[in-house]
Structure formats: structure tokens, C-alpha cells
Coordinates of C-alpha atoms in Angstrom, one line a residue:
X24 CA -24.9 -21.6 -7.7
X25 CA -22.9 -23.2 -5.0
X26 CA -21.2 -25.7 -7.9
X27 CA -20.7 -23.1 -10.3
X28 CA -18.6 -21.2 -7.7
X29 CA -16.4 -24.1 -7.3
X30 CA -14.3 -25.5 -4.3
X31 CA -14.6 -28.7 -2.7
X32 CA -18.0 -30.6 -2.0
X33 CA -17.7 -29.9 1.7
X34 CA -17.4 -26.6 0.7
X35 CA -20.5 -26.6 -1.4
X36 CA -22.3 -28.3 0.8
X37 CA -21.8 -26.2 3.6
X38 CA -22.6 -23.0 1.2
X39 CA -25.9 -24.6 1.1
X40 CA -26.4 -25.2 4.8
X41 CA -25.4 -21.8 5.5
X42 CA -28.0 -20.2 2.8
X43 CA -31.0 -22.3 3.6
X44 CA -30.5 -21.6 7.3
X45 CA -30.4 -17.6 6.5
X46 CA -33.6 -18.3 4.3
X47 CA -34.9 -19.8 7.1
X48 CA -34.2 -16.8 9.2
X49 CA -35.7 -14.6 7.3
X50 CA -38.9 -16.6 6.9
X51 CA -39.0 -16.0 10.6
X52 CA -38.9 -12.1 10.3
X53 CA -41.8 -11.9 8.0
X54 CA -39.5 -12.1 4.5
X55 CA -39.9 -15.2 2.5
X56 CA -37.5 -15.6 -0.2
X57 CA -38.7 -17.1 -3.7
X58 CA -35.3 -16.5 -5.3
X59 CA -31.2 -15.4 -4.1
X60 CA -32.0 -12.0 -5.9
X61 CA -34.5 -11.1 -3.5
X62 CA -32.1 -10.8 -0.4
X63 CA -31.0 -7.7 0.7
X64 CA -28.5 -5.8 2.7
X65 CA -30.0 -5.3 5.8
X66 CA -31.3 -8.8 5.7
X67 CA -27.5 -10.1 5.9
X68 CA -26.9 -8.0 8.7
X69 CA -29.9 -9.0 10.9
X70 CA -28.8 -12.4 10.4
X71 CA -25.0 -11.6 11.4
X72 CA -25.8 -9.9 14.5
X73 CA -28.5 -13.0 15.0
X74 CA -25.2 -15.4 15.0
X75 CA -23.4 -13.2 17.1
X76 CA -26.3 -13.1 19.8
X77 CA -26.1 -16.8 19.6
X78 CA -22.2 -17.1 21.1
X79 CA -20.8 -18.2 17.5
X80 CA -17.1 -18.2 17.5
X81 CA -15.7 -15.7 15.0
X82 CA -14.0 -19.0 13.1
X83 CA -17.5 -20.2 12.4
X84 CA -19.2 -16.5 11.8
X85 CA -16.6 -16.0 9.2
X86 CA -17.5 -19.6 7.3
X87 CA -21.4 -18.5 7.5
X88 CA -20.0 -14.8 5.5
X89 CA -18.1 -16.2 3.3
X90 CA -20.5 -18.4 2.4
X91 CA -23.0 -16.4 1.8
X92 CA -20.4 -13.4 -0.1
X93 CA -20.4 -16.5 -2.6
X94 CA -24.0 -17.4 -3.1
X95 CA -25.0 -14.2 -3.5
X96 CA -21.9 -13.4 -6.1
X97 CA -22.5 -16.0 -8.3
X98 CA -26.7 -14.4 -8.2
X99 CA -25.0 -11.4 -9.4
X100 CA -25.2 -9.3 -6.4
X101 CA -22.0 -8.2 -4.6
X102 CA -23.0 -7.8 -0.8
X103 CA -19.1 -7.4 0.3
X104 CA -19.3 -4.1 1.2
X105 CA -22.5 -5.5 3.8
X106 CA -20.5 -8.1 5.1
X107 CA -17.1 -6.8 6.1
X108 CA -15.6 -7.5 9.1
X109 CA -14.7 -3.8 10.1
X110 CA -17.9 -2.2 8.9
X111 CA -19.9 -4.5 11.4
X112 CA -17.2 -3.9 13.8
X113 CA -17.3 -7.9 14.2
X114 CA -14.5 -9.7 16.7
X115 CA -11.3 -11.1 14.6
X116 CA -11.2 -14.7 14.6
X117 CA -7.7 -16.0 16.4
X118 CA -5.8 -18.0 13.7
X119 CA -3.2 -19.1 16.2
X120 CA -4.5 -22.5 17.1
X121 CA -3.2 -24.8 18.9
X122 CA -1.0 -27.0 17.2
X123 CA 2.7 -26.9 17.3
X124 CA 5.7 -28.6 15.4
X125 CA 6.7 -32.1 16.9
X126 CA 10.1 -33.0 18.5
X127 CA 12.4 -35.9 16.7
X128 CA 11.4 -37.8 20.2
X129 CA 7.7 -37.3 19.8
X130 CA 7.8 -38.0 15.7
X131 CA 9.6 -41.1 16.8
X132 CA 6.9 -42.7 19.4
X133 CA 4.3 -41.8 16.9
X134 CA 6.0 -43.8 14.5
X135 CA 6.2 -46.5 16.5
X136 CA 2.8 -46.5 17.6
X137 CA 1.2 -45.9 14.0
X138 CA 3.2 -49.4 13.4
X139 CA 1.4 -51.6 16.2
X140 CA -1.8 -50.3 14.5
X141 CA -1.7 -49.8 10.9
X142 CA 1.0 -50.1 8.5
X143 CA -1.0 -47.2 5.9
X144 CA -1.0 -45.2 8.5
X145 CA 2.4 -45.0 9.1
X146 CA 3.4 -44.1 5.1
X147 CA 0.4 -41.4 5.3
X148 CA 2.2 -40.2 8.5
X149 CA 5.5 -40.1 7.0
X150 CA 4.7 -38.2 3.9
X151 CA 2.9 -36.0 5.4
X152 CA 5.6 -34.8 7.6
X153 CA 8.2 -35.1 5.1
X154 CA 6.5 -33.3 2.7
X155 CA 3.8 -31.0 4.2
X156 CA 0.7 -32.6 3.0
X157 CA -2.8 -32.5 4.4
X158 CA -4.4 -35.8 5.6
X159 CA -6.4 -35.5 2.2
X160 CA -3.4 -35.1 0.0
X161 CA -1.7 -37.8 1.9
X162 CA -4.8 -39.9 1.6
X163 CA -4.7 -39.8 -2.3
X164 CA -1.3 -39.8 -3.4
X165 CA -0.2 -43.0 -4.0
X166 CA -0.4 -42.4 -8.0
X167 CA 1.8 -39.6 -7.3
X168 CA 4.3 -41.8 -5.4
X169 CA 6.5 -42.9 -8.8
X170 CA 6.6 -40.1 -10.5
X171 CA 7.3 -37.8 -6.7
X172 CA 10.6 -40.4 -6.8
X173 CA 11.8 -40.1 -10.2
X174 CA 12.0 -36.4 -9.5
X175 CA 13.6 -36.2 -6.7
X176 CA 16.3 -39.0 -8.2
X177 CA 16.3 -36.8 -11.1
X178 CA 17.6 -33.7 -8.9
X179 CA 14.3 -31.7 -8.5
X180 CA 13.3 -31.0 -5.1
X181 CA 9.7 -29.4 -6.4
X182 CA 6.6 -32.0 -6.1
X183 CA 3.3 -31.6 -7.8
X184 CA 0.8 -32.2 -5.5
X185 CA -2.6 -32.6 -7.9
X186 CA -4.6 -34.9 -5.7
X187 CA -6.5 -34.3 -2.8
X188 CA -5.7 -30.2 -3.1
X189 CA -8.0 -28.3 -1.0
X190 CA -10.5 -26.2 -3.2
X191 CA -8.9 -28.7 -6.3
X192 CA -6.6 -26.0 -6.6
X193 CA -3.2 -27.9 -7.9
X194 CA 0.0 -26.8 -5.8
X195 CA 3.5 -27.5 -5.7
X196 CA 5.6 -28.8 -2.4
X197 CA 9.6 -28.7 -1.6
X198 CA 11.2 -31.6 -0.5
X199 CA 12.8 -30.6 2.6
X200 CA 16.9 -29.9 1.8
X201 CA 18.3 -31.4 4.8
X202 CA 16.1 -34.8 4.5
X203 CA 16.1 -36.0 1.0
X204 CA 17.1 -39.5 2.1
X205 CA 14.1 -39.4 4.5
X206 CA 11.2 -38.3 2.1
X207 CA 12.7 -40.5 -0.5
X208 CA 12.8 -43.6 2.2
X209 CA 8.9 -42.5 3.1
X210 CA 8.3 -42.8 -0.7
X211 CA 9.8 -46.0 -1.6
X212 CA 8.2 -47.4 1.6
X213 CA 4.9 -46.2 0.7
X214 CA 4.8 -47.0 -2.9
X215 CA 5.7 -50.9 -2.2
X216 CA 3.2 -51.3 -0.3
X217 CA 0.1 -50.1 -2.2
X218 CA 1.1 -50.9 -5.2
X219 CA -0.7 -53.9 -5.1
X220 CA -3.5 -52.2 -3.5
X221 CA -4.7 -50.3 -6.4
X222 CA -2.1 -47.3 -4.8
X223 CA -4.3 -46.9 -2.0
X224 CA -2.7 -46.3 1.3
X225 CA -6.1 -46.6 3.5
X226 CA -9.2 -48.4 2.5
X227 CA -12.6 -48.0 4.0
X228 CA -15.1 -50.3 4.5
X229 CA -17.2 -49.2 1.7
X230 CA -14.1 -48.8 -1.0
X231 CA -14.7 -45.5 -1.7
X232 CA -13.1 -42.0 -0.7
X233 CA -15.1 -41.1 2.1
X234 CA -15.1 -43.9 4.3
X235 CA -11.2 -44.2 3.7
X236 CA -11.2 -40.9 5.2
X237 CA -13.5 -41.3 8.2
X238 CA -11.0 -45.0 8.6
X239 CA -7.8 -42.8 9.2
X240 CA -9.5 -40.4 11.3
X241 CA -10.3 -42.7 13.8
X242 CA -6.9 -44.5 13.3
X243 CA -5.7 -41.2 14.0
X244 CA -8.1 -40.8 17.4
X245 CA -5.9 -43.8 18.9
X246 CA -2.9 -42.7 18.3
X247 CA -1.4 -40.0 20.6
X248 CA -2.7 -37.5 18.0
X249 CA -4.7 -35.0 19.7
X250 CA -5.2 -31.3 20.9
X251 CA -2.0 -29.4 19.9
X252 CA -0.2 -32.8 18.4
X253 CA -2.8 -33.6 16.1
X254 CA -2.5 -34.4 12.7
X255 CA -2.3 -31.1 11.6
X256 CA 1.0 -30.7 13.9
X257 CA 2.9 -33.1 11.4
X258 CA 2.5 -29.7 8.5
X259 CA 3.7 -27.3 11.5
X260 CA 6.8 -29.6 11.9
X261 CA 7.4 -29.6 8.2
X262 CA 6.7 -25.7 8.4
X263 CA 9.5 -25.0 11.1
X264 CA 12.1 -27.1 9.5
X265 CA 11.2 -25.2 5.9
X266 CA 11.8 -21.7 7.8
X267 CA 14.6 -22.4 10.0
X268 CA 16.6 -24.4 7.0
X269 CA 15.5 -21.2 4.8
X270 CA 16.9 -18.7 7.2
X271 CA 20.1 -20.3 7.6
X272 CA 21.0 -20.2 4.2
X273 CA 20.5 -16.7 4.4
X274 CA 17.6 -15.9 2.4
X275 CA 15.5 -12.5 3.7
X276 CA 12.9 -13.4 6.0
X277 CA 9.9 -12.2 3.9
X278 CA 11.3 -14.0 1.3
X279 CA 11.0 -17.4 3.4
X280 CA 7.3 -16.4 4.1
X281 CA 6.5 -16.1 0.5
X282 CA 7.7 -19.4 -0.2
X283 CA 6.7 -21.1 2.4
X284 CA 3.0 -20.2 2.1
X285 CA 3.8 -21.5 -1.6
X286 CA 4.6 -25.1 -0.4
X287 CA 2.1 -25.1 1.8
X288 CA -0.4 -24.7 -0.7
X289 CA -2.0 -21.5 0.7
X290 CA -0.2 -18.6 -1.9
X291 CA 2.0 -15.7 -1.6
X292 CA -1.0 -13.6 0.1
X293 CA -0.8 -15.4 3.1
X294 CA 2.5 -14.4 4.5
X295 CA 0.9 -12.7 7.7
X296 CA -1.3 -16.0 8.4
X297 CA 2.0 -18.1 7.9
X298 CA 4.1 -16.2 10.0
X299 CA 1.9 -16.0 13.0
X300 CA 0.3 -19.6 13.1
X301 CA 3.6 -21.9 11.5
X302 CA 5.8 -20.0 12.5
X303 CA 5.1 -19.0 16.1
X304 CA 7.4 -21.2 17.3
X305 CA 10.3 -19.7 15.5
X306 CA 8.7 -15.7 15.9
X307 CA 11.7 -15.1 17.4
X308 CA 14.1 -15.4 14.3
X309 CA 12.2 -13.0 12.0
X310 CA 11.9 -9.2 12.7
X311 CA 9.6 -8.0 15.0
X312 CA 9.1 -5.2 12.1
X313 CA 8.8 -5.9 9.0
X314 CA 6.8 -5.4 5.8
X315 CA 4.5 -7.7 4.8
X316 CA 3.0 -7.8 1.2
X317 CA -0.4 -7.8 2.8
X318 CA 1.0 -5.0 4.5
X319 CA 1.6 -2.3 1.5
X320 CA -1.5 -4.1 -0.9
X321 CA -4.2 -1.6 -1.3
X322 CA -7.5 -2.4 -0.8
X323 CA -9.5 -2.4 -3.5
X324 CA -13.2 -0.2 -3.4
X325 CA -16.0 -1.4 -5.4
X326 CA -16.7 0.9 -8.7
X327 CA -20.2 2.0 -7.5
X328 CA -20.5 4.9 -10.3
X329 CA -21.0 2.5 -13.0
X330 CA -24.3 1.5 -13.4
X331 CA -23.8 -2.1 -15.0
X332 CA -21.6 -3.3 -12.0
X333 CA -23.3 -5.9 -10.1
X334 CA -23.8 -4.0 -6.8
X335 CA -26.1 -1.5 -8.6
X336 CA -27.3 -3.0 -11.8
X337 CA -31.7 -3.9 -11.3
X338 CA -33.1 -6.9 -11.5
X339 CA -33.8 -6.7 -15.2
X340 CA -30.5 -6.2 -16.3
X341 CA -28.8 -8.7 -14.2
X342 CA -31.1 -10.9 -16.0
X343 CA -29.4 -9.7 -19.4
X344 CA -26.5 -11.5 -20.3
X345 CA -22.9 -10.4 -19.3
X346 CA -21.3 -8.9 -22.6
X347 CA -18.4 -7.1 -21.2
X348 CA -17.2 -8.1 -17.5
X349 CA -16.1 -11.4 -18.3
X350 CA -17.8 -13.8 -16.4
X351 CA -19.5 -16.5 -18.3
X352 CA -23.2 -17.3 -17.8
X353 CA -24.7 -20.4 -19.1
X354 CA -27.7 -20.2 -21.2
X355 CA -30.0 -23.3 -21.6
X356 CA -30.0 -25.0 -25.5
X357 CA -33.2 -25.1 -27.4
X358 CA -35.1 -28.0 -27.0
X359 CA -37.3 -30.7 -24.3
X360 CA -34.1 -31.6 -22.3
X361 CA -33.1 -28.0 -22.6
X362 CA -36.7 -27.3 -20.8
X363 CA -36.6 -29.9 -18.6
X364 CA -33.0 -28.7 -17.0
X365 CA -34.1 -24.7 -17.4
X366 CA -37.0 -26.0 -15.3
X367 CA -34.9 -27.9 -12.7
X368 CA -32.1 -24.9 -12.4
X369 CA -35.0 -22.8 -11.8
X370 CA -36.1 -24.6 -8.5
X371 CA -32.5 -25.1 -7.9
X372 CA -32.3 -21.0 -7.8
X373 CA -35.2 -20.8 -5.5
X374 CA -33.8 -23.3 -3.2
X375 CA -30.2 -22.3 -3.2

């Protein structure tokens, strides 16, 4: 259920984690679960307010939620009205953080500190300040390197970013107006020197994704890249020079939000989020009033009058394939290996 509902294998994973631990829960209070279907309401509750008795942090209470909105989703069962924030009356995670945008001075003695260390980790540094990226995208761009330059040589400041997206959701960057010449130096740079490396900028021990990852992570732990400077502070700095060069050439404030939650990779939902965690450092130069699209966006109520909707369809007729809502359900073919998988999605079901 957790692949079917897509995202990242982190996320999957954790989906997982965060199910069998609830099952685990509610083995304690006298409930064994042979299948998702079985869970109910008050079940997801007990286990929230369990988590909150424990000291989680809202960040991480929120993951566990979310995590189990999808599980239970892709059973059929729609448990959002159980888990919302305000009906539980559950603290508000603070998005703020603790990062913040990087001086030319500091950007400068990183540079030259990445260089006594690693030379891939100085182009993944530099493109990922020139041109937003997470450490991921960064990571895994090198194929994208020639055809990032021809563009930009060609007059087209809009990159496709379809490696290394979060949630494998393909986005679109903006090469900063002001510093062509940079990103396009950061690209040249970066695509001579791993293009005889198979385009990779970083490789692991064990030639494969993940240890390239965990490799520049603790590259990154001895450079001076930690607390509010850390990696994450090189998409802040690319964040305030976006907004400030936006505002300058006069375009409306909520306008520079939209797009730069576009470029960022997060949507044109996210305006709120954008405004208060990159942008706190330039808070000042947008109004303290102003409305947000998130601000005027209904919110939509579940349909419970219907008796086919998820939230209050039986167990027998969730078990009846979907006909008119649209979502896709996959059937096993006829035949032994047909069987034989039925058989193993079955305990898959029953063990999340």
C-alpha cells in the first residue's frame, strides 16, 4: 500500500515504520490487527495522544499522521477527519528553522574550504547555491549538466530539474538574473570534471546511490556546515536573492511568493510556508497584510451523505471494485503466478 501511494523510498519506508509501530500499539491495548481495514477511529486517536504523552515534537507527530492518513487511504478508508490537527487541538509544528541565507564572505570561506577537501564537493556546493537545488538533486545532476548549459546559452533561464526530485515529482528552477555568468561557470566547472566519471559528482565506497549520499554528508560534517549554515542554508541564499531581485523589478509581492515556491520545487500552495521560513530574512520587504492564496482557499468537507464514499462505504463494498470515483485498483490475472502474488499481497496487506 505504502508503494502504491508513491513518494520516495524513504518515504515508504518510513510509512511502514510508522504503521507497524501503531499495530504494535494496538496489540498492547487488547486490539490485534489482521488487516489495515480493521483500524478504527478512536484507535488513531489513542495512539496520537500516546505520542504526545511521550514528548514527540510536533515536526515528528505530524510525519507519524501523515503517514498513517496514507496507509489507511490507499485501504480505502479516509480517517482525515480523525486526524486533523485542530480537531485534536494538537500543537502547530514551527516551520521556521534555523537556517538562514549565507553572506558573499561566508559563501566565499566555504568555497575555499570545500576545495582543500573535495573537489565534488565544491561543484555540488556551487550548483546548489546557484540554482536552489537539494543535496539530492545536486547529487544526481550531472546528466542534466549539458543540456542545463545549452539552455541557458540558448537564452532560457528555466531548468528542468528531473533527477533527484523529492517525491520524484519533476520541477522546474530559474537561473538567478543577476548571476548567469556564475551558474553557467558552476556548470562548465562541474560538467568537466565528471564527465569522465560516468557524470558523477560524488562516489561512494560501494558505487551506488546511497553510499554517495552518506559520502557527502560527512564531507559536509567537516566543513563549516552546521546548525543554521548547513547545507540547507545554500537554498535559503538562493531563496533571498530570488525574492529581493523579484521585488526590485517590481513585480507584486504575492506574485514573488508564487513563483518562488515554483522554483523551489514546493508549488504555488506553499506561499505561507515560503514567506515565513525563506523569506524571514527579507519579512520586512513584503506587507505585513496581505492575502495569501492559502488564505481565501476553502477548505474542502468530506461528502459524508453518499454512501459509496470511502469514509462510510462497509467492508463488503470497499472490497467491490471502484467503477465510478476514479481511482484504479489492481486486480490479480488468472493463473499460478497470478496466485502466487494474490497470496503474497495478501500478507503484504496484513503486514502493512
Amino acid at each position: 500500500m505504502s508503494r502504491e501511494a508513491g513518494g520516495s523510498k524513504d518515504s515508504q519506508k518510513h510509512r511502514r515504520l510508522h504503521w507497524s509501530e501503531f499495530s504494535r500499539f494496538a496489540a498492547r491495548i487488547g486490539h490485534t490487527l489482521e488487516a489495515v481495514t480493521e483500524t478504527e477511529d478512536w484507535m488513531l486517536e489513542f495512539f496520537v495522544w500516546f505520542l504526545v504523552a511521550g514528548a514527540m515534537k510536533p515536526g515528528t507527530l505530524a510525519n507519524y499522521r501523515a503517514s498513517l492518513s496514507v496507509i489507511q487511504d490507499a485501504a480505502g478508508q479516509d480517517i482525515s477527519h480523525a486526524m486533523r490537527s485542530r480537531a485534536l487541538k494538537l500543537e502547530r509544528r514551527d516551520r521556521h528553522g534555523k537556517h538562514r541565507a549565507r553572506t558573499p564572505q561566508e559563501f566565499s570561506e566555504l568555497l575555499c574550504a570545500a576545495e582543500k577537501l573535495d573537489d565534488g564537493v565544491v561543484h555540488v556546493i556551487r550548483l546548489m547555491r546557484w540554482l536552489g537545488l537539494r543535496m539530492r538533486e545536486a547529487l544526481m545532476c550531472g546528466r542534466s549538466l549539458e543540456s542545463w548549459r545549452d539552455l541557458i546559452l540558448q537564452g532560457d533561464r528555466r531548468l528542468p530539474v528531473e533527477r533527484g526530485a523529492k517525491n520524484g515529482r519533476p520541477r522546474r528552477t530559474e537561473v538567478l538574473a543577476d548571476h548567469v555568468e556564475e551558474t553557467l561557470d558552476a556548470i562548465d566547472a562541474a560538467l568537466a570534471f565528471c564527465r569522465d566519471r560516468d557524470f558523477e559528482l560524488i562516489t561512494g565506497c560501494h558505487d551506488d546511490l546511497k553510499s554517495a549520499k552518506a559520502r557527502l554528508k560527512s564531507r559536509f560534517d567537516q566543513l563549516p556546515m552546521r546548525k543554521e549554515l548547513g547545507s540547507h542554508s545554500l537554498r535559503f541564499t538562493y531563496a533571498v536573492d530570488f525574492g529581493n531581485a523579484a521585488l526590485d523589478r517590481g513585480i507584486p509581492p504575492v506574485e514573488v511568493l508564487t513563483q518562488l515556491s515554483d522554483r523551489l520545487g514546493h508549488g504555488p500552495s506553499r506561499v505561507k510556508m515560503i514567506l515565513e521560513v525563506y523569506c524571514w530574512q527579507i519579512r520586512h520587504r513584503f506587507p505585513d497584510k496581505m492575502r495569501l492564496p492559502v488564505d481565501f482557499t476553502p477548505l474542502k468537507k468530506p461528502d459524508r451523505t453518499k454512501p459509496s464514499s470511502p469514509a462510510t462505504a462497509s467492508a463488503s463494498e470497499r472490497m467491490q471494485p471502484d467503477k465510478g470515483d476514479g481511482r484504479r485498483r489492481r486486480w490479480p490475472a488468472r493463473g499460478r503466478r497470478a496466485a502466487t502474488h494474490h497470496a503474497g499481497s495478501q500478507r503484504a496487506h496484513r503486514l502493512t
